[in-house]
PDB file of C-alpha atoms and ligand atoms in Angstrom:
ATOM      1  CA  UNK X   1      51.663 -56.760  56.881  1.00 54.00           C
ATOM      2  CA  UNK X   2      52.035 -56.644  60.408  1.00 64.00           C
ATOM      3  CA  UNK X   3      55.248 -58.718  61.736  1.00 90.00           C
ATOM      4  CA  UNK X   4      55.271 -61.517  64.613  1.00 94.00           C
ATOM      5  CA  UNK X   5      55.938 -58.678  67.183  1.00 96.00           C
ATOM      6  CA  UNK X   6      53.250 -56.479  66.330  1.00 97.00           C
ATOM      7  CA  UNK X   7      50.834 -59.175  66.115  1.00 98.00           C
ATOM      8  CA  UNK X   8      52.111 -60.188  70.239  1.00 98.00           C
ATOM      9  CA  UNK X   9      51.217 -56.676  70.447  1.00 98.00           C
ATOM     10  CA  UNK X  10      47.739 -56.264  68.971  1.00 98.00           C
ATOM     11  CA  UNK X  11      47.177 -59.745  70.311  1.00 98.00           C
ATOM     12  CA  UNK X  12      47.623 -58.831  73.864  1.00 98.00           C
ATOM     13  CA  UNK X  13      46.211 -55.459  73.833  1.00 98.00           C
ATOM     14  CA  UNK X  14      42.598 -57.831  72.879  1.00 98.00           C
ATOM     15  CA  UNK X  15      42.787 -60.154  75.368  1.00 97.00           C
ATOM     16  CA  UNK X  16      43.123 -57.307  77.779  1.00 96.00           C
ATOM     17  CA  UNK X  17      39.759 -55.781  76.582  1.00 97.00           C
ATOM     18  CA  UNK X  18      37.847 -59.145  76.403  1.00 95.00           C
ATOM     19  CA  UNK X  19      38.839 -58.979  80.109  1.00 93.00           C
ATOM     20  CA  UNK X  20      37.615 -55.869  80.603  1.00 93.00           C
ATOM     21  CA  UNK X  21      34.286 -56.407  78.776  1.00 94.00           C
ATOM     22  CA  UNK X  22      33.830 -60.131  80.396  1.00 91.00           C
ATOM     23  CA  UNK X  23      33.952 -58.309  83.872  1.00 89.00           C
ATOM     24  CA  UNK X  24      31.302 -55.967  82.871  1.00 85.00           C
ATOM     25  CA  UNK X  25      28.656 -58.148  80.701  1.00 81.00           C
ATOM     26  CA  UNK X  26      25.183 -57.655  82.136  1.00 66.00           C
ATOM     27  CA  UNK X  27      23.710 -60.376  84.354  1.00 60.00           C
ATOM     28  CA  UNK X  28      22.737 -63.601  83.044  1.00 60.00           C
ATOM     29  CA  UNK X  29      25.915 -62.868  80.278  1.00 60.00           C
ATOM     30  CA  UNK X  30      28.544 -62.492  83.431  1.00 52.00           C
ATOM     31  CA  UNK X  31      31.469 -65.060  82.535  1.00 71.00           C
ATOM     32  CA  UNK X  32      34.677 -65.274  82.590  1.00 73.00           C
ATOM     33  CA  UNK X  33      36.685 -64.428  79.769  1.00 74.00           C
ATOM     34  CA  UNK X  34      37.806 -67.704  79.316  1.00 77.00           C
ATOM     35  CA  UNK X  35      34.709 -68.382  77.949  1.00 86.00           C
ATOM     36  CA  UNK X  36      34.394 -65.967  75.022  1.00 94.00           C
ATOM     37  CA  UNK X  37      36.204 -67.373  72.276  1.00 97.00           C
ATOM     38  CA  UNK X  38      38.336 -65.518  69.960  1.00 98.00           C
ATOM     39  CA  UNK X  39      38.196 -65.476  66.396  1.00 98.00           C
ATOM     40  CA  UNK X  40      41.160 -64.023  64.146  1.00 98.00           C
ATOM     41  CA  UNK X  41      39.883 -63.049  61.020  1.00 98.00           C
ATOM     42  CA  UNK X  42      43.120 -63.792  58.893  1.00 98.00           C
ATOM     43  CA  UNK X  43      41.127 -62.794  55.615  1.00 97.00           C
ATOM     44  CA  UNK X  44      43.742 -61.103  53.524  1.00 96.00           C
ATOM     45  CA  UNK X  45      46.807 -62.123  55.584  1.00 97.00           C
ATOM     46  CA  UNK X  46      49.235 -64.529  54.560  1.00 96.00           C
ATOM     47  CA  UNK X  47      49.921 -68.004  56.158  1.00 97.00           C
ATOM     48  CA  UNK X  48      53.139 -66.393  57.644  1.00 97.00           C
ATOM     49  CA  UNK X  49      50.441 -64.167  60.497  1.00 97.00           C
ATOM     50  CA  UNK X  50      48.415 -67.278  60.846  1.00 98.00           C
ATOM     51  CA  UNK X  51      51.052 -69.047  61.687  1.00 97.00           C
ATOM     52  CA  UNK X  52      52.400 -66.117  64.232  1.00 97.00           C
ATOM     53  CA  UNK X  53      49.285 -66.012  65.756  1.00 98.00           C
ATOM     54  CA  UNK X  54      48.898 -69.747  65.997  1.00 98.00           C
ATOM     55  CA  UNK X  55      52.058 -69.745  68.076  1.00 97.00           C
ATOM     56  CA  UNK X  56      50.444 -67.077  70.806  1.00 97.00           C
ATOM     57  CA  UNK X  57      47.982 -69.672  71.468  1.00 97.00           C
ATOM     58  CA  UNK X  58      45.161 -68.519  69.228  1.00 98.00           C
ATOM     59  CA  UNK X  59      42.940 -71.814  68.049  1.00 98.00           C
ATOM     60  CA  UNK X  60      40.344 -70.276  65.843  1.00 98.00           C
ATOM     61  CA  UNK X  61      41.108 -68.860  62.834  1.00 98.00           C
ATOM     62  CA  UNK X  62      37.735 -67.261  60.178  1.00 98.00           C
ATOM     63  CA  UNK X  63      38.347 -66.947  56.533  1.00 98.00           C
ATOM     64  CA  UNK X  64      35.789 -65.364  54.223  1.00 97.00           C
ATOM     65  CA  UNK X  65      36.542 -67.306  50.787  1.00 97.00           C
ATOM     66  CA  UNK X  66      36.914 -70.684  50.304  1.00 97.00           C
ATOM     67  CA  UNK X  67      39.374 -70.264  47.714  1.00 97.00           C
ATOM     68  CA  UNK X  68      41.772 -68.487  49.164  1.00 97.00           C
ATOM     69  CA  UNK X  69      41.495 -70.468  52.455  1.00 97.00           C
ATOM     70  CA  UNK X  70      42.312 -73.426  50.216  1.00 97.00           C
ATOM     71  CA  UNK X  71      45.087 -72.012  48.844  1.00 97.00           C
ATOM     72  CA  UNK X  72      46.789 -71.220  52.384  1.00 97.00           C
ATOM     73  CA  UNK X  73      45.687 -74.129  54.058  1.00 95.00           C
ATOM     74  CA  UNK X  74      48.525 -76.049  51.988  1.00 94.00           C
ATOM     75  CA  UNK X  75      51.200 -73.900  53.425  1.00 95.00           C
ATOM     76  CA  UNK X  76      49.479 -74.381  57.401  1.00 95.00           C
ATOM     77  CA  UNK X  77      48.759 -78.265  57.782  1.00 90.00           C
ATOM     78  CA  UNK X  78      49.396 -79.474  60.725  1.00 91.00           C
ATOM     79  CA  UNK X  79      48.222 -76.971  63.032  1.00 95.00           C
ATOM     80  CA  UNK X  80      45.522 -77.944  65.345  1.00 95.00           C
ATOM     81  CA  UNK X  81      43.322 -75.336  64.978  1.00 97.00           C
ATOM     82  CA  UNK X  82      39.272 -74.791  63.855  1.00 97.00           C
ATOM     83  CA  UNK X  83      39.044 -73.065  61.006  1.00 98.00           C
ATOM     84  CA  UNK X  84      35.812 -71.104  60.638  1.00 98.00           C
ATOM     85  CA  UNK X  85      34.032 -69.882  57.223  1.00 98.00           C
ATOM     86  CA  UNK X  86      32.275 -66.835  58.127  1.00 98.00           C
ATOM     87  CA  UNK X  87      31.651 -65.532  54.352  1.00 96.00           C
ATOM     88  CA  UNK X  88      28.807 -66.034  52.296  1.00 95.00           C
ATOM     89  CA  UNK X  89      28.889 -69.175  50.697  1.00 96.00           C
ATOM     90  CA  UNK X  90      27.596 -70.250  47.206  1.00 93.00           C
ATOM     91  CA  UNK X  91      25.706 -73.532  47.421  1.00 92.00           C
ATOM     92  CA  UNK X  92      28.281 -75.154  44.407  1.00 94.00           C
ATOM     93  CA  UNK X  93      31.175 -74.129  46.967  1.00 96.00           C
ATOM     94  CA  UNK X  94      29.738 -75.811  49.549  1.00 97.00           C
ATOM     95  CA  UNK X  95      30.971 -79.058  49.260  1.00 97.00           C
ATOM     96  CA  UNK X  96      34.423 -77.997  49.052  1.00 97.00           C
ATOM     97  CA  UNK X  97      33.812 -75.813  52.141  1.00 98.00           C
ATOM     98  CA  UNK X  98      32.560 -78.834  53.933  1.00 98.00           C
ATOM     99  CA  UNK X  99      36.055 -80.397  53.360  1.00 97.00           C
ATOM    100  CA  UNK X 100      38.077 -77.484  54.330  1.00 97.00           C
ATOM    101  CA  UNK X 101      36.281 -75.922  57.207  1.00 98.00           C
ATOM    102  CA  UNK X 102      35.195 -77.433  60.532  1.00 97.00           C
ATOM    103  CA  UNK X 103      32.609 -74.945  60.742  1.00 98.00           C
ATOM    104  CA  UNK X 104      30.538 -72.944  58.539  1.00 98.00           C
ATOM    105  CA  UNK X 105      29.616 -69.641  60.541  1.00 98.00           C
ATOM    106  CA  UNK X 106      27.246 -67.908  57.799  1.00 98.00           C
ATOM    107  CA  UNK X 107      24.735 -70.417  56.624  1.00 98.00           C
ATOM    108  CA  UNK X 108      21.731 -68.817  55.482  1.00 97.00           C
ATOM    109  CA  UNK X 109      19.514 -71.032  53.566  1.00 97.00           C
ATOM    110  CA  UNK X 110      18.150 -74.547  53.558  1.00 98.00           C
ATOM    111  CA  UNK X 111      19.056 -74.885  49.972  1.00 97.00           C
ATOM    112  CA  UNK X 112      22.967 -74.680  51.374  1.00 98.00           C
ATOM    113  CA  UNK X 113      22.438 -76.384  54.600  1.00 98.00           C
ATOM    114  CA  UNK X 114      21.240 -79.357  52.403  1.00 98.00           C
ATOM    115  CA  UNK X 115      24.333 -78.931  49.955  1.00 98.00           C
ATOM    116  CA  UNK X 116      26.601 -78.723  53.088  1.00 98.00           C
ATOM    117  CA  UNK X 117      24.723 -82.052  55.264  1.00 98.00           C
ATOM    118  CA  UNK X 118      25.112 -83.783  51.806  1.00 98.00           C
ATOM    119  CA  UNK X 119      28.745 -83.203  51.622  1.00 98.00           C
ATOM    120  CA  UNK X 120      29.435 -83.548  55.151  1.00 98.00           C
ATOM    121  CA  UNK X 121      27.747 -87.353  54.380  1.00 98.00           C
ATOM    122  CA  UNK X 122      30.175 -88.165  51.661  1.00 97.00           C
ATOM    123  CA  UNK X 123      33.236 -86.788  53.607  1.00 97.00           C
ATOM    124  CA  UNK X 124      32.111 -89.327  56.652  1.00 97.00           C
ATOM    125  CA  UNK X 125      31.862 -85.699  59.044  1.00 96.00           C
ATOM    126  CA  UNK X 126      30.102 -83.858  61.069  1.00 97.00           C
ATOM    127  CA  UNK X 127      29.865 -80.351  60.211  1.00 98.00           C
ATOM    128  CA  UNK X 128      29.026 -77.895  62.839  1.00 98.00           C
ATOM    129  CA  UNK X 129      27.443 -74.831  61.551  1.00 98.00           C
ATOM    130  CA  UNK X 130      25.756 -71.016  62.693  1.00 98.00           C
ATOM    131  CA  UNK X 131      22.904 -69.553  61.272  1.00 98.00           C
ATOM    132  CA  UNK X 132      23.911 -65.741  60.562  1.00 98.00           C
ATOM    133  CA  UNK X 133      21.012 -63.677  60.857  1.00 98.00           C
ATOM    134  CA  UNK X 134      20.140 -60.509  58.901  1.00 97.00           C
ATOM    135  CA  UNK X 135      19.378 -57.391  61.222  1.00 96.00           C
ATOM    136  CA  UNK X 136      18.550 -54.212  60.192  1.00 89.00           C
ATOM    137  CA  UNK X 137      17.265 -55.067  57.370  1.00 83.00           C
ATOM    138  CA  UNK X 138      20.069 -54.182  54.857  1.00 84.00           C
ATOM    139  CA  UNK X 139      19.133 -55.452  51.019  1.00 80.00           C
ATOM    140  CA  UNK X 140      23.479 -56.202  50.331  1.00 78.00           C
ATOM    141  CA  UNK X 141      23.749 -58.301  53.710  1.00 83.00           C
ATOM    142  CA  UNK X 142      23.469 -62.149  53.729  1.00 91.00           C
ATOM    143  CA  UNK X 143      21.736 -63.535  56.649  1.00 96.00           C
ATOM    144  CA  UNK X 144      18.356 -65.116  57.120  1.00 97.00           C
ATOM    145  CA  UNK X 145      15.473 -62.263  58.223  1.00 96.00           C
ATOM    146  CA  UNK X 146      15.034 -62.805  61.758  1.00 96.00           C
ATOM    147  CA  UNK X 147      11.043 -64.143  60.657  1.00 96.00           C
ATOM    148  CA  UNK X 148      12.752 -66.691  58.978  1.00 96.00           C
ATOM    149  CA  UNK X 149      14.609 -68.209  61.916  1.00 97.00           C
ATOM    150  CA  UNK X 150      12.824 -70.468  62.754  1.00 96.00           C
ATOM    151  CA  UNK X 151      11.917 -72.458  60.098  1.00 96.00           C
ATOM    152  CA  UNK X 152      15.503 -72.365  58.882  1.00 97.00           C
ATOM    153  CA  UNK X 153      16.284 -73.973  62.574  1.00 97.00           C
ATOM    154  CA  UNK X 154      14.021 -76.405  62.225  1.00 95.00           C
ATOM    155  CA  UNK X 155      14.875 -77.565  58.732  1.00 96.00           C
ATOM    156  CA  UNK X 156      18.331 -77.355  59.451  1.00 97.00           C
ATOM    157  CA  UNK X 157      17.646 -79.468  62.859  1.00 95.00           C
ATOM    158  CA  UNK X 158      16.718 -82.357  60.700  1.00 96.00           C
ATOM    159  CA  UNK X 159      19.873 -82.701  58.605  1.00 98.00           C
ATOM    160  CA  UNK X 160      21.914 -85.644  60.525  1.00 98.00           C
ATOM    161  CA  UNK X 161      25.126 -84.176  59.692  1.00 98.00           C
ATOM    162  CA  UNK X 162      25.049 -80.702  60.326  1.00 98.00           C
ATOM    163  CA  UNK X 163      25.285 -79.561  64.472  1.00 97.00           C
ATOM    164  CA  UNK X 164      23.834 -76.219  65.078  1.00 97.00           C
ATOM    165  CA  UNK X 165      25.225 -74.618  67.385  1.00 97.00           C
ATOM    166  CA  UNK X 166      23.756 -71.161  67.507  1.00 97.00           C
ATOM    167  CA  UNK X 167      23.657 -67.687  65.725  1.00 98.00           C
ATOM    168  CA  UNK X 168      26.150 -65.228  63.931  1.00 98.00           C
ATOM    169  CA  UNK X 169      25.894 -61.498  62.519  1.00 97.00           C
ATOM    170  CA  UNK X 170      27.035 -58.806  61.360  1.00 96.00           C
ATOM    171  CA  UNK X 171      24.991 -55.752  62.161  1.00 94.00           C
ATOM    172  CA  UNK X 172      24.847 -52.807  60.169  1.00 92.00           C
ATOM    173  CA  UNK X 173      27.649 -50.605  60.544  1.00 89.00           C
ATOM    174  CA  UNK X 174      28.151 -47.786  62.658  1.00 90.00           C
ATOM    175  CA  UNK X 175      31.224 -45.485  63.652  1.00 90.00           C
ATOM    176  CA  UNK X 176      29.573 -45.759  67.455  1.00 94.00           C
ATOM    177  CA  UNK X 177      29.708 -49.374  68.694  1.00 93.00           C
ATOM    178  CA  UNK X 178      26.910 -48.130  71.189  1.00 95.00           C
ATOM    179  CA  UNK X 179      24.400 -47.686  67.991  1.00 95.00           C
ATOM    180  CA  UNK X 180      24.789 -51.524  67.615  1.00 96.00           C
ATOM    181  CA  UNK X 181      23.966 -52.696  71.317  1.00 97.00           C
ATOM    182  CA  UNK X 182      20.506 -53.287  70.323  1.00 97.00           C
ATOM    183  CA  UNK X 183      21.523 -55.921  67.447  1.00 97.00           C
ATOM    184  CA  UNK X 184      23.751 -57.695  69.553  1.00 97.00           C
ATOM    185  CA  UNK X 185      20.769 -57.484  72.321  1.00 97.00           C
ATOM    186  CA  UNK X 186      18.265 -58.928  69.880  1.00 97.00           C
ATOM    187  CA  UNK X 187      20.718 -61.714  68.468  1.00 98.00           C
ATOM    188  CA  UNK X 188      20.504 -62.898  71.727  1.00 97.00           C
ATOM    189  CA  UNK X 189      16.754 -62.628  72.127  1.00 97.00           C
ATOM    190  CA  UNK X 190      16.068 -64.856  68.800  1.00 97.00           C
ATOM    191  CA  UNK X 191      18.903 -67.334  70.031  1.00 97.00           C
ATOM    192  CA  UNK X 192      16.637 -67.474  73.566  1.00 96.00           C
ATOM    193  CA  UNK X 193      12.988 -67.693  71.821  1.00 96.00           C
ATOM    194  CA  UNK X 194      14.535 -70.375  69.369  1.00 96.00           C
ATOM    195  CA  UNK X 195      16.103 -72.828  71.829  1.00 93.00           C
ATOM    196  CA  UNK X 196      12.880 -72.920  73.531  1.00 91.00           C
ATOM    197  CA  UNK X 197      11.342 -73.889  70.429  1.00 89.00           C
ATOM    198  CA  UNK X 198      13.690 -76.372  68.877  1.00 87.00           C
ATOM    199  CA  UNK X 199      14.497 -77.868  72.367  1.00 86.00           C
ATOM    200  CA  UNK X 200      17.704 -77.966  72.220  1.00 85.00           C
ATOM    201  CA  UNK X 201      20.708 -75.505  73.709  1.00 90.00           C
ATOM    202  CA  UNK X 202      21.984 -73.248  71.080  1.00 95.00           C
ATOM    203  CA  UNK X 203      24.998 -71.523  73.187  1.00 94.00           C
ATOM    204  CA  UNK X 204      26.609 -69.862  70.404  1.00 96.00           C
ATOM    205  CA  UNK X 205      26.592 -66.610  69.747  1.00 97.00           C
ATOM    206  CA  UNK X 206      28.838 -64.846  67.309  1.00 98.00           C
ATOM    207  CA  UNK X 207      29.107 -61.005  66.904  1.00 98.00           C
ATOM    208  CA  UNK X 208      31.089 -58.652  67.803  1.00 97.00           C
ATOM    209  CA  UNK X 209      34.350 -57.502  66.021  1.00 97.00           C
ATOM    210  CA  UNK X 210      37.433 -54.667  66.245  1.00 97.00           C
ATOM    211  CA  UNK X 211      35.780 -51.955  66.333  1.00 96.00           C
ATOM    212  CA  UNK X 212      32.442 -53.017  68.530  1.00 96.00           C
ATOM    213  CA  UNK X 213      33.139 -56.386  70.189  1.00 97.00           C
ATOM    214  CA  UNK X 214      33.067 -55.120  73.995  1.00 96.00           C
ATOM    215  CA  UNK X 215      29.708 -54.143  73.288  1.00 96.00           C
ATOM    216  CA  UNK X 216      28.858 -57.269  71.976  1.00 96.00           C
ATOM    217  CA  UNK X 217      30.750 -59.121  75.315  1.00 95.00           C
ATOM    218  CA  UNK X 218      28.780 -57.159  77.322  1.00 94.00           C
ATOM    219  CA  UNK X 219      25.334 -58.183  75.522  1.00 94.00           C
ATOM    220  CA  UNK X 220      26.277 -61.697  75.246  1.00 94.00           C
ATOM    221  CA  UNK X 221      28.842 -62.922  72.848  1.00 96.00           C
ATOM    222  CA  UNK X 222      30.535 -66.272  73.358  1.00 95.00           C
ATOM    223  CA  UNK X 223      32.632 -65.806  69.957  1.00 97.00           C
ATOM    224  CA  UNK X 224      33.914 -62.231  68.860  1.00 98.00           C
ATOM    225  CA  UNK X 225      35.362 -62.158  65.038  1.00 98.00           C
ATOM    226  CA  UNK X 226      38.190 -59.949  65.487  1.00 98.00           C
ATOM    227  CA  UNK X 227      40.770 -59.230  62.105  1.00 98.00           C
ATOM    228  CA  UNK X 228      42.286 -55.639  61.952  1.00 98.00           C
ATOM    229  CA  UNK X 229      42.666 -55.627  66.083  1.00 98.00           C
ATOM    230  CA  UNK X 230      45.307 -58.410  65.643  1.00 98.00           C
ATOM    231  CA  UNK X 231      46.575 -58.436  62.183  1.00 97.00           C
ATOM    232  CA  UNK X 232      46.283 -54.752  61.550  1.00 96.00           C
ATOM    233  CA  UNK X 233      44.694 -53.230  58.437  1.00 95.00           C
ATOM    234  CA  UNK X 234      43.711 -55.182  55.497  1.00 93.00           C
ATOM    235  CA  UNK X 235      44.581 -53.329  52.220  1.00 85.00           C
ATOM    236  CA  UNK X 236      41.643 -51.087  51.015  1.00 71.00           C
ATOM    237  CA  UNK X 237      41.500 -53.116  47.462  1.00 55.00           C
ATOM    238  CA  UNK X 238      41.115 -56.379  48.464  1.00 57.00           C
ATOM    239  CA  UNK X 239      39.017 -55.580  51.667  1.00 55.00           C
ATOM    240  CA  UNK X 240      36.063 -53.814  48.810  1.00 50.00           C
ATOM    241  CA  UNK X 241      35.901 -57.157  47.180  1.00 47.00           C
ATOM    242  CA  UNK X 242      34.566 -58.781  50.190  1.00 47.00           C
TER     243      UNK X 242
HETATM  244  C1  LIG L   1      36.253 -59.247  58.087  1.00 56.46           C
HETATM  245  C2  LIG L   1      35.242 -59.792  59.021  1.00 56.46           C
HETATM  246  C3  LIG L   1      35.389 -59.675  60.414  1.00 56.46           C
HETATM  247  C4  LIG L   1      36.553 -58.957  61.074  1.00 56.46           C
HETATM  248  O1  LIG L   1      36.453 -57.591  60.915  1.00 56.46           O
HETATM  249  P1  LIG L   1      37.485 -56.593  61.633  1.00 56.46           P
HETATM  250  O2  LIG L   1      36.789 -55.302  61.621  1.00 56.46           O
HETATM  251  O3  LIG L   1      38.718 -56.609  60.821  1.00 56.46           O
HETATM  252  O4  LIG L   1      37.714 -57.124  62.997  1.00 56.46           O
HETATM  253  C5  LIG L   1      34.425 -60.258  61.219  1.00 56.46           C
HETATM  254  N1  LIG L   1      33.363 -60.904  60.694  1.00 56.46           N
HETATM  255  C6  LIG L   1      33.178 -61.038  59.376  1.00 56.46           C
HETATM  256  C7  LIG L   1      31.984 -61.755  58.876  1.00 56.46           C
HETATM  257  C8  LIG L   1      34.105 -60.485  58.497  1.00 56.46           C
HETATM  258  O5  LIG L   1      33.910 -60.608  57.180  1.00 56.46           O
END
């Protein structure tokens, strides 16, 4: 695992490209960096890096299984952070997800959005949640076929405690982040059509991570998900699981 120093390291080294990429997103996506919001994808890690990252100022934090989330959250209360599920989630995890997440990045269904609004009701919260989207078409992803969207939007809309904020995905992958521009470009396409149809501002957008999230910065990302960049490799065992 990658110590406290290493982690100031890999830490700095991304907020230098986010930088970099913020100053050269294409018009109508030109921000500062400040307003790109970074992710650390502590899947894997233990409590120990969260903690070491926690204390270089990162805030958001995205875990993949609600299990082991729950089982490191006991050794982390008290930091005020957001903790993000950005796994698939099975709808009879979902009410234990609404208890231990404040936001629920991969929501793909109405059958879960309904699980997760219910919970969110009995826990007295509101839950805010993304709606990952499939592109490309790949049968082993999760995500919601962009065809979909919309409906999925506009049930989800309806559910009093759920607050969509906006779209996530993972695109297929590719050893050239450049193959990927046109995902990220179309992510942001279906988040402009659907505002205008629901009515309402979805400014999220999620994608983008190590390997590919300049690219993404560039085409539009307000949130990159970014794991090996600051906590180093994840062992190749447990990563295949996921
Ligand atoms: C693991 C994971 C990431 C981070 O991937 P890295 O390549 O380690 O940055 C981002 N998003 C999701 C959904 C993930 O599962």
């Amino acid at each position: 695992m990658a110590d406290a120093n290493a982690i100031a390291a890999n830490l700095a080294q991304v907020r230098e490209r986010i930088v970099r990429a913020a100053a050269r997103a294409t018009s109508g996506a030109a921000r500062g960096p400040e307003e790109i919001k970074l992710i650390a994808v502590s899947k894997t890690f233990p409590p120990a890096a969260i903690r070491a990252a926690y204390e270089l100022g990162v805030r958001d934090f995205g875990e993949n299984r609600v299990q082991e989330w729950e089982a490191k959250s006991a050794e982390l209360t008290g930091l005020d952070a957001t903790w993000h599920l950005i796994g698939h989630l099975q709808s009879n995890k979902a009410k234990k997800a609404a208890q231990l997440f404040h936001r629920v990045d991969s929501v793909d269904s109405l059958a879960l959005a309904q699980r997760l609004d219910s919970a969110a009701g009995e826990l007295g919260k509101q839950l805010g949640v993304l709606i990952e989207v499939k592109l490309g078409g790949e049968e082993t992803k999760s995500g919601v076929a962009p065809g979909e969207l919309p409906a999925l939007a506009d049930g989800i809309s309806r559910l009093a405690r759920l607050d969509v904020k906006g779209l996530m995905t993972v695109p297929p992958f590719s050893e050239s982040p450049e193959d990927v521009r046109r995902y990220f470009r179309e992510l942001r396409g279906l988040r402009d059509d659907l505002s205008g149809r629901v009515g309402f501002a979805l400014p999220v957008l999620s994608m983008g991570m190590s390997h590919d999230f300049e690219v993404a910065i560039e085409e539009g990302a307000t949130e990159i998900r970014v794991g090996t960049g600051i906590f180093g490799a994840r062992k190749k065992a447990e990563d295949a699981r996921r």
